[in-house]
Coordinates of N, CA, C and O in Angstrom, one line a residue:
S1 N 53.2 28.7 -18.9 CA 52.8 29.6 -18.7 C 52.9 30.2 -17.0 O 53.4 29.4 -16.3
S2 N 53.1 31.9 -17.0 CA 53.7 32.6 -16.0 C 52.1 32.3 -14.7 O 52.2 32.0 -13.6
A3 N 51.1 32.4 -15.0 CA 50.1 31.9 -14.4 C 50.1 30.8 -13.8 O 49.9 30.5 -12.7
Q4 N 50.4 29.3 -14.5 CA 50.9 28.2 -14.4 C 51.4 27.8 -13.1 O 51.5 27.6 -11.9
A5 N 53.0 28.9 -13.2 CA 53.9 28.7 -12.3 C 53.6 29.4 -11.0 O 53.7 29.3 -9.7
A6 N 53.0 30.1 -11.2 CA 52.2 31.2 -9.8 C 51.3 30.1 -9.1 O 51.6 30.4 -7.8
Q7 N 50.8 29.3 -9.6 CA 49.8 28.3 -9.3 C 50.4 27.4 -8.4 O 50.0 26.9 -7.4
N8 N 51.3 27.3 -9.0 CA 52.3 25.9 -8.2 C 52.8 26.4 -7.0 O 53.6 25.6 -5.9
K9 N 52.6 27.6 -6.9 CA 53.6 28.4 -5.6 C 52.4 28.3 -4.7 O 52.9 29.6 -3.9
K10 N 51.4 27.5 -4.3 CA 50.4 27.6 -3.3 C 51.3 28.0 -1.6 O 51.9 26.9 -1.4
I11 N 51.0 28.6 -0.9 CA 51.2 28.6 -0.1 C 50.8 27.9 1.2 O 49.7 27.5 1.0
P12 N 51.4 26.8 1.5 CA 51.1 25.6 2.3 C 50.4 26.1 3.8 O 50.8 27.4 4.3
I13 N 49.3 25.4 4.0 CA 47.9 25.9 5.0 C 48.5 26.2 6.3 O 48.7 27.0 6.8
N14 N 50.3 25.3 6.7 CA 50.7 25.3 8.1 C 51.1 26.6 8.1 O 52.0 27.1 9.3
E15 N 51.6 27.4 7.2 CA 52.6 28.3 7.2 C 51.9 29.5 7.4 O 51.0 30.0 7.2
P16 N 52.9 30.1 8.4 CA 52.0 31.6 9.0 C 51.9 32.7 7.7 O 53.0 32.6 6.7
D17 N 50.7 33.2 8.0 CA 50.2 34.2 7.1 C 50.5 35.6 7.8 O 49.6 36.1 8.2
N18 N 52.0 35.8 7.7 CA 52.1 37.1 8.3 C 51.7 38.4 7.4 O 51.8 39.7 7.9
N19 N 50.8 38.3 6.4 CA 50.2 39.6 6.1 C 49.2 39.8 6.3 O 48.6 40.7 5.9
K20 N 48.5 39.1 7.5 CA 47.0 39.3 8.0 C 47.3 40.8 8.3 O 48.6 41.0 9.4
P21 N 46.3 41.3 8.3 CA 46.3 42.8 9.0 C 46.2 43.0 10.5 O 45.7 41.9 11.3
K22 N 46.5 44.0 11.1 CA 46.7 43.9 12.6 C 45.3 44.7 13.2 O 45.1 46.1 12.5
L23 N 44.7 44.2 14.4 CA 43.5 44.8 14.6 C 43.9 45.5 15.6 O 43.1 46.4 15.7
F24 N 44.9 45.4 16.3 CA 45.5 46.5 17.4 C 46.8 47.1 17.3 O 47.1 47.5 18.3
A25 N 46.9 47.5 16.2 CA 48.5 48.1 15.9 C 48.1 49.4 16.4 O 49.4 50.0 16.8
D26 N 47.2 49.7 17.1 CA 47.1 51.0 17.5 C 47.3 51.2 19.0 O 47.3 52.3 19.8
L27 N 47.4 49.8 19.7 CA 47.4 49.9 20.9 C 48.9 49.0 21.8 O 49.5 48.6 20.8
P28 N 49.5 49.1 22.5 CA 50.3 49.0 23.2 C 50.4 47.5 23.5 O 49.3 46.8 23.3
D29 N 51.8 46.7 23.7 CA 51.7 45.1 23.5 C 51.5 45.1 24.8 O 50.7 43.6 25.2
R30 N 50.9 46.1 25.9 CA 50.6 45.4 27.3 C 49.5 46.3 27.9 O 50.1 47.8 27.9
L31 N 48.6 46.0 27.9 CA 47.5 46.4 28.7 C 47.4 46.3 30.3 O 46.9 44.9 30.3
D32 N 47.8 46.9 31.4 CA 47.2 46.6 32.3 C 45.7 46.5 32.5 O 45.0 47.2 32.3
F33 N 45.2 45.6 33.3 CA 43.4 45.7 33.2 C 42.9 44.9 34.7 O 43.8 44.3 35.2
N34 N 42.0 45.3 35.4 CA 41.5 44.9 36.5 C 40.5 43.8 36.1 O 39.1 44.6 35.9
P35 N 40.2 42.4 36.0 CA 39.3 41.8 35.6 C 38.1 42.1 36.7 O 36.9 41.7 36.1
K36 N 38.1 42.5 37.8 CA 37.1 42.5 38.7 C 36.1 43.8 38.0 O 34.8 43.7 38.4
N37 N 36.8 44.8 37.4 CA 35.9 45.6 36.8 C 34.7 45.4 35.4 O 34.1 45.6 35.0
L38 N 35.2 43.5 35.0 CA 34.6 43.0 34.3 C 33.5 42.0 34.8 O 32.8 41.6 34.0
S39 N 33.8 41.9 36.1 CA 33.1 41.1 36.6 C 31.2 40.8 36.2 O 30.4 40.2 36.1
N40 N 30.9 41.9 36.1 CA 29.3 42.2 35.6 C 29.2 41.6 34.1 O 28.0 41.3 33.9
L41 N 30.3 41.3 33.4 CA 29.8 40.4 32.5 C 29.1 39.3 32.4 O 28.7 39.0 31.7
F42 N 29.5 38.8 33.5 CA 28.9 37.2 34.0 C 27.2 37.4 34.0 O 26.9 36.5 34.2
Q43 N 27.0 38.7 34.3 CA 25.7 38.8 34.7 C 25.1 39.0 33.3 O 23.7 38.8 33.6
S44 N 25.5 39.2 32.4 CA 24.9 39.6 31.2 C 24.0 38.5 30.5 O 24.4 37.2 31.2
H45 N 23.4 38.8 29.8 CA 22.9 37.4 29.3 C 23.0 37.7 27.5 O 23.3 38.6 27.2
V46 N 22.9 36.5 26.8 CA 22.7 36.6 25.1 C 22.2 37.6 24.2 O 21.2 37.5 24.9
G47 N 22.7 38.4 23.9 CA 22.3 38.9 22.7 C 22.4 41.0 23.3 O 22.1 41.8 22.9
Q48 N 22.6 40.8 24.6 CA 23.2 41.8 25.4 C 23.9 43.0 24.6 O 25.1 42.4 24.3
S49 N 23.8 44.1 24.7 CA 25.2 45.0 24.0 C 25.8 45.4 25.5 O 25.4 45.9 26.7
V50 N 27.2 45.4 25.2 CA 28.0 45.7 26.4 C 29.4 46.6 26.0 O 29.4 46.4 24.5
N51 N 29.8 47.1 27.1 CA 30.8 48.3 26.8 C 31.6 47.9 27.7 O 31.4 48.3 29.1
I52 N 32.9 47.5 27.5 CA 34.2 46.9 28.3 C 35.3 48.0 28.5 O 36.0 48.2 27.6
P53 N 35.0 48.9 29.5 CA 36.6 49.4 29.9 C 37.7 48.8 30.1 O 38.2 48.6 31.3
I54 N 38.3 48.0 29.2 CA 39.6 47.2 29.5 C 40.3 48.0 29.7 O 41.2 47.4 30.9
S55 N 40.8 49.2 29.4 CA 42.2 50.3 30.3 C 41.7 51.7 29.5 O 40.9 51.4 28.3
P56 N 42.4 52.7 30.2 CA 42.0 54.0 29.3 C 42.1 54.0 28.1 O 41.5 54.6 27.3
E57 N 43.0 53.2 27.2 CA 43.1 53.5 26.0 C 42.2 52.4 25.0 O 42.4 52.5 23.8
F58 N 41.6 51.9 25.6 CA 41.0 50.2 25.1 C 39.8 50.3 25.4 O 39.7 49.8 26.4
N59 N 38.7 50.5 24.8 CA 37.4 50.2 25.5 C 36.9 49.4 24.4 O 36.8 49.7 23.3
F60 N 36.2 48.2 24.7 CA 35.7 47.4 23.7 C 34.2 47.1 24.1 O 33.6 46.8 24.4
A61 N 33.5 47.6 22.9 CA 32.1 47.5 22.7 C 32.0 46.4 22.1 O 32.1 45.7 20.6
G62 N 30.5 45.5 22.1 CA 30.1 44.5 21.6 C 28.9 43.8 21.9 O 28.4 44.5 23.0
Q63 N 28.7 42.6 21.5 CA 27.7 41.9 21.8 C 27.3 40.6 22.7 O 28.4 39.8 22.0
V64 N 27.2 39.9 23.8 CA 27.4 39.0 24.0 C 26.3 37.9 22.8 O 25.5 37.8 23.0
I65 N 27.4 36.8 22.4 CA 26.9 35.9 21.4 C 26.8 34.6 22.6 O 26.2 33.4 21.6
S66 N 27.9 34.3 23.2 CA 27.5 32.9 24.0 C 27.6 33.2 25.5 O 28.3 34.1 25.6
K67 N 27.1 32.6 26.4 CA 27.6 32.1 27.8 C 27.2 31.0 28.2 O 26.6 30.2 27.7
S68 N 28.5 30.6 29.2 CA 28.5 29.1 30.0 C 28.3 29.4 31.1 O 29.2 30.1 32.0
D69 N 27.5 29.0 32.2 CA 27.3 29.0 33.8 C 27.5 28.0 34.1 O 26.2 27.5 35.0
D70 N 28.4 27.6 34.1 CA 28.8 26.3 35.3 C 29.4 27.0 36.1 O 29.9 27.8 36.4
P71 N 28.9 26.2 37.7 CA 29.0 26.4 39.0 C 30.7 26.9 38.9 O 31.5 27.7 39.6
K72 N 31.5 26.0 38.4 CA 33.2 26.3 38.5 C 33.9 27.1 37.6 O 35.0 27.8 37.9
S73 N 33.3 27.3 36.5 CA 33.7 28.3 35.6 C 32.4 29.0 34.4 O 32.0 28.2 34.1
T74 N 32.7 30.0 34.8 CA 31.8 31.0 33.9 C 32.6 31.6 32.6 O 33.1 32.3 33.1
S75 N 31.6 31.3 31.5 CA 32.4 32.0 30.2 C 31.6 32.8 29.5 O 30.2 32.7 29.5
V76 N 32.0 34.0 29.1 CA 30.9 34.7 28.0 C 31.8 34.9 27.1 O 33.4 35.3 27.0
V77 N 31.1 34.8 25.6 CA 32.0 35.3 24.6 C 31.1 36.6 23.8 O 29.9 36.4 23.8
I78 N 31.8 37.8 23.5 CA 31.3 39.1 22.8 C 32.4 39.1 21.8 O 33.1 38.8 21.6
R79 N 31.2 39.4 21.0 CA 31.5 39.8 18.9 C 31.8 41.6 19.4 O 30.6 42.2 19.8
S80 N 32.6 41.9 19.0 CA 32.8 43.1 19.1 C 32.2 44.0 18.3 O 31.8 43.6 17.2
T81 N 31.4 45.4 18.5 CA 31.1 46.1 17.3 C 32.2 47.0 17.4 O 32.0 47.8 15.9
N82 N 33.3 47.4 17.9 CA 34.2 48.5 17.6 C 35.4 48.1 17.4 O 36.4 48.7 16.8
R83 N 35.8 46.9 17.4 CA 36.8 45.8 16.5 C 36.5 45.2 15.9 O 36.2 43.9 16.1
V84 N 36.4 45.3 14.6 CA 35.5 44.7 13.6 C 36.2 42.7 13.5 O 37.2 42.8 13.4
E85 N 35.3 41.7 13.9 CA 35.4 40.7 13.8 C 36.2 40.1 15.3 O 36.4 38.7 15.2
A86 N 36.6 40.8 15.7 CA 37.2 40.5 17.3 C 36.5 39.9 18.4 O 34.9 40.0 18.3
R87 N 36.3 38.7 19.0 CA 35.6 38.1 19.8 C 36.7 38.3 21.1 O 37.8 37.9 20.8
F88 N 35.7 38.4 22.0 CA 36.6 38.6 23.4 C 35.8 37.6 24.0 O 34.9 37.3 24.7
I89 N 36.6 36.7 24.7 CA 36.3 35.6 25.3 C 36.8 35.3 26.8 O 38.2 35.4 26.7
F90 N 36.3 35.5 27.7 CA 36.5 35.7 29.2 C 36.0 34.8 30.0 O 34.7 34.6 29.9
T91 N 36.9 34.3 30.8 CA 36.5 32.5 31.9 C 36.7 33.2 33.2 O 37.9 33.8 33.1
K92 N 35.9 33.2 33.8 CA 36.5 33.2 35.4 C 36.2 31.9 36.1 O 35.0 30.7 35.6
I93 N 37.4 31.5 36.6 CA 37.6 29.8 37.3 C 37.3 29.8 38.4 O 38.3 30.8 39.1
I94 N 36.6 29.0 39.3 CA 37.0 29.2 40.9 C 37.5 27.7 41.1 O 36.5 26.7 40.4
D95 N 38.5 27.5 41.7 CA 39.0 26.1 42.0 C 38.7 25.6 43.6 O 37.8 26.0 44.1
E96 N 39.1 24.6 43.5 CA 38.6 23.5 44.5 C 39.1 24.6 46.2 O 38.5 24.5 47.0
N97 N 40.2 25.4 46.3 CA 40.5 26.1 47.5 C 39.3 27.6 47.4 O 39.4 28.6 48.2
N98 N 38.3 27.6 46.4 CA 37.3 28.8 46.0 C 38.1 30.1 45.6 O 37.7 31.3 46.1
S99 N 39.5 30.0 45.0 CA 39.9 31.1 44.8 C 39.8 31.6 43.3 O 39.6 30.1 42.5
V100 N 39.8 32.7 42.6 CA 39.1 32.6 41.8 C 40.0 33.5 40.6 O 41.4 34.0 41.1
K101 N 40.2 32.8 39.2 CA 41.4 33.4 38.5 C 40.6 33.6 37.1 O 39.4 32.7 37.1
Y102 N 41.1 34.4 36.1 CA 40.3 34.5 35.0 C 41.5 34.1 34.2 O 42.3 34.7 34.1
I103 N 40.9 33.8 33.0 CA 41.9 33.3 31.6 C 40.9 34.5 30.5 O 39.3 34.1 30.6
G104 N 41.5 34.5 29.4 CA 40.7 34.7 28.1 C 41.6 35.4 26.9 O 42.5 35.3 27.4
R105 N 40.9 35.7 26.0 CA 41.8 36.4 24.9 C 40.8 37.2 24.1 O 39.9 37.0 24.4
I106 N 41.5 38.0 23.2 CA 40.5 38.8 22.3 C 41.3 38.3 20.9 O 42.8 38.6 20.6
I107 N 40.5 38.0 20.1 CA 41.1 37.3 19.1 C 40.4 37.1 17.7 O 38.7 37.9 18.0
S108 N 40.6 37.7 16.9 CA 40.2 37.6 15.4 C 40.6 36.6 14.4 O 41.8 37.0 13.8
L109 N 39.9 35.8 13.6 CA 40.3 35.1 12.7 C 41.3 35.6 11.7 O 41.8 34.9 10.9
S110 N 40.6 36.7 11.2 CA 41.1 37.5 9.9 C 42.5 38.4 10.3 O 42.6 39.2 9.4
H111 N 42.4 38.4 11.6 CA 44.0 39.2 11.9 C 44.9 38.7 12.3 O 44.8 37.6 12.9
G112 N 46.4 39.1 12.3 CA 47.3 39.1 12.7 C 47.9 39.2 13.7 O 48.7 38.7 14.5
D113 N 47.2 39.5 14.7 CA 47.3 40.0 16.2 C 46.4 39.8 16.7 O 44.9 40.0 16.7
S114 N 46.6 39.7 18.7 CA 45.3 39.2 19.5 C 45.9 39.6 20.8 O 47.2 40.1 21.1
Y115 N 45.4 39.5 22.0 CA 45.5 39.7 23.2 C 44.9 38.6 23.8 O 43.9 37.9 23.8
E116 N 46.4 38.2 24.7 CA 46.0 36.9 26.1 C 45.9 37.4 27.1 O 46.7 38.3 27.8
V117 N 44.9 37.1 28.2 CA 44.8 37.3 29.4 C 45.9 37.2 30.1 O 46.5 35.7 30.2
V118 N 46.8 37.7 31.0 CA 47.7 37.0 31.7 C 48.2 37.4 33.2 O 47.7 38.7 33.2
F119 N 48.3 36.5 34.1 CA 48.6 36.8 35.4 C 49.9 36.6 35.8 O 50.2 35.2 35.7
E120 N 50.7 37.8 36.1 CA 51.9 37.9 36.4 C 52.4 38.6 37.9 O 51.5 39.7 37.6
N121 N 52.6 38.1 38.6 CA 53.4 39.1 39.9 C 51.7 39.6 40.6 O 52.0 40.7 40.5
N122 N 50.9 38.7 41.0 CA 49.8 39.2 41.3 C 48.9 40.6 40.1 O 48.1 41.0 40.9
Q123 N 49.2 40.5 39.1 CA 48.6 41.8 38.1 C 48.3 41.2 37.0 O 49.1 40.4 36.2
Y124 N 46.9 41.2 36.3 CA 46.4 41.1 35.7 C 46.7 42.1 34.5 O 46.7 43.2 34.7
Y125 N 47.0 41.5 33.4 CA 47.1 42.5 32.1 C 46.9 41.6 30.6 O 46.6 40.7 30.9
L126 N 46.6 42.3 29.2 CA 46.7 41.8 28.1 C 47.8 42.0 27.6 O 48.4 42.8 27.5
K127 N 48.3 40.7 27.2 CA 49.4 40.9 26.5 C 49.4 40.4 24.9 O 48.4 39.5 24.6
K128 N 49.8 41.6 24.1 CA 49.7 41.5 22.6 C 50.5 40.2 22.1 O 51.4 39.6 22.5
K129 N 50.0 39.0 21.3 CA 50.5 38.1 20.9 C 49.7 38.0 19.2 O 49.0 38.3 18.7
G130 N 50.9 37.5 18.6 CA 50.4 37.1 17.0 C 49.5 35.7 16.9 O 49.7 35.0 17.6
Y131 N 48.7 35.9 16.2 CA 47.7 35.2 16.2 C 48.2 33.4 15.7 O 47.5 32.4 16.9
Y132 N 49.5 33.4 15.1 CA 50.1 32.1 15.3 C 50.6 31.8 16.2 O 50.7 30.7 16.8
D133 N 50.9 32.6 16.9 CA 51.5 32.2 18.6 C 50.8 31.6 19.2 O 50.9 30.6 20.1
I134 N 49.7 31.8 19.3 CA 48.0 31.7 20.0 C 47.7 29.8 19.5 O 47.6 29.1 20.3
I135 N 47.5 30.1 18.3 CA 47.5 28.7 17.8 C 47.8 27.8 17.4 O 47.8 26.5 17.5
A136 N 49.1 28.1 17.7 CA 50.6 27.0 18.0 C 50.8 26.4 19.1 O 51.1 25.4 19.5
E137 N 49.8 27.2 20.1 CA 50.3 26.2 21.3 C 49.3 25.1 21.7 O 48.7 25.2 21.5

């Protein structure tokens, strides 16, 4: 039967599902932002509602769902309330020279696009990436 034939064409699990909806289709591929504007996130507490002005075109609203306070690296995870299912994982790292760097990403397991914090030419920005570009790294 044709139903049987359709069942035999299961998509392999490791094949990208390029049909995932885009969460950030309305936003540019690159968003400049200043991580210092987000430093108050590291003083937030689990359960707190936060509003993060990432860039003029992108405000990330959500709730802090986890935090880690290692002296050398502080992380905060925020579940979005205005971008359904997105999580913003943001980490501040202090290296042995006491210089600070930031890493992070905004990702949703149900969507095909995400943002990654990138530092280039002394400038931080969020770079849009496909979901499978990130999990393949």
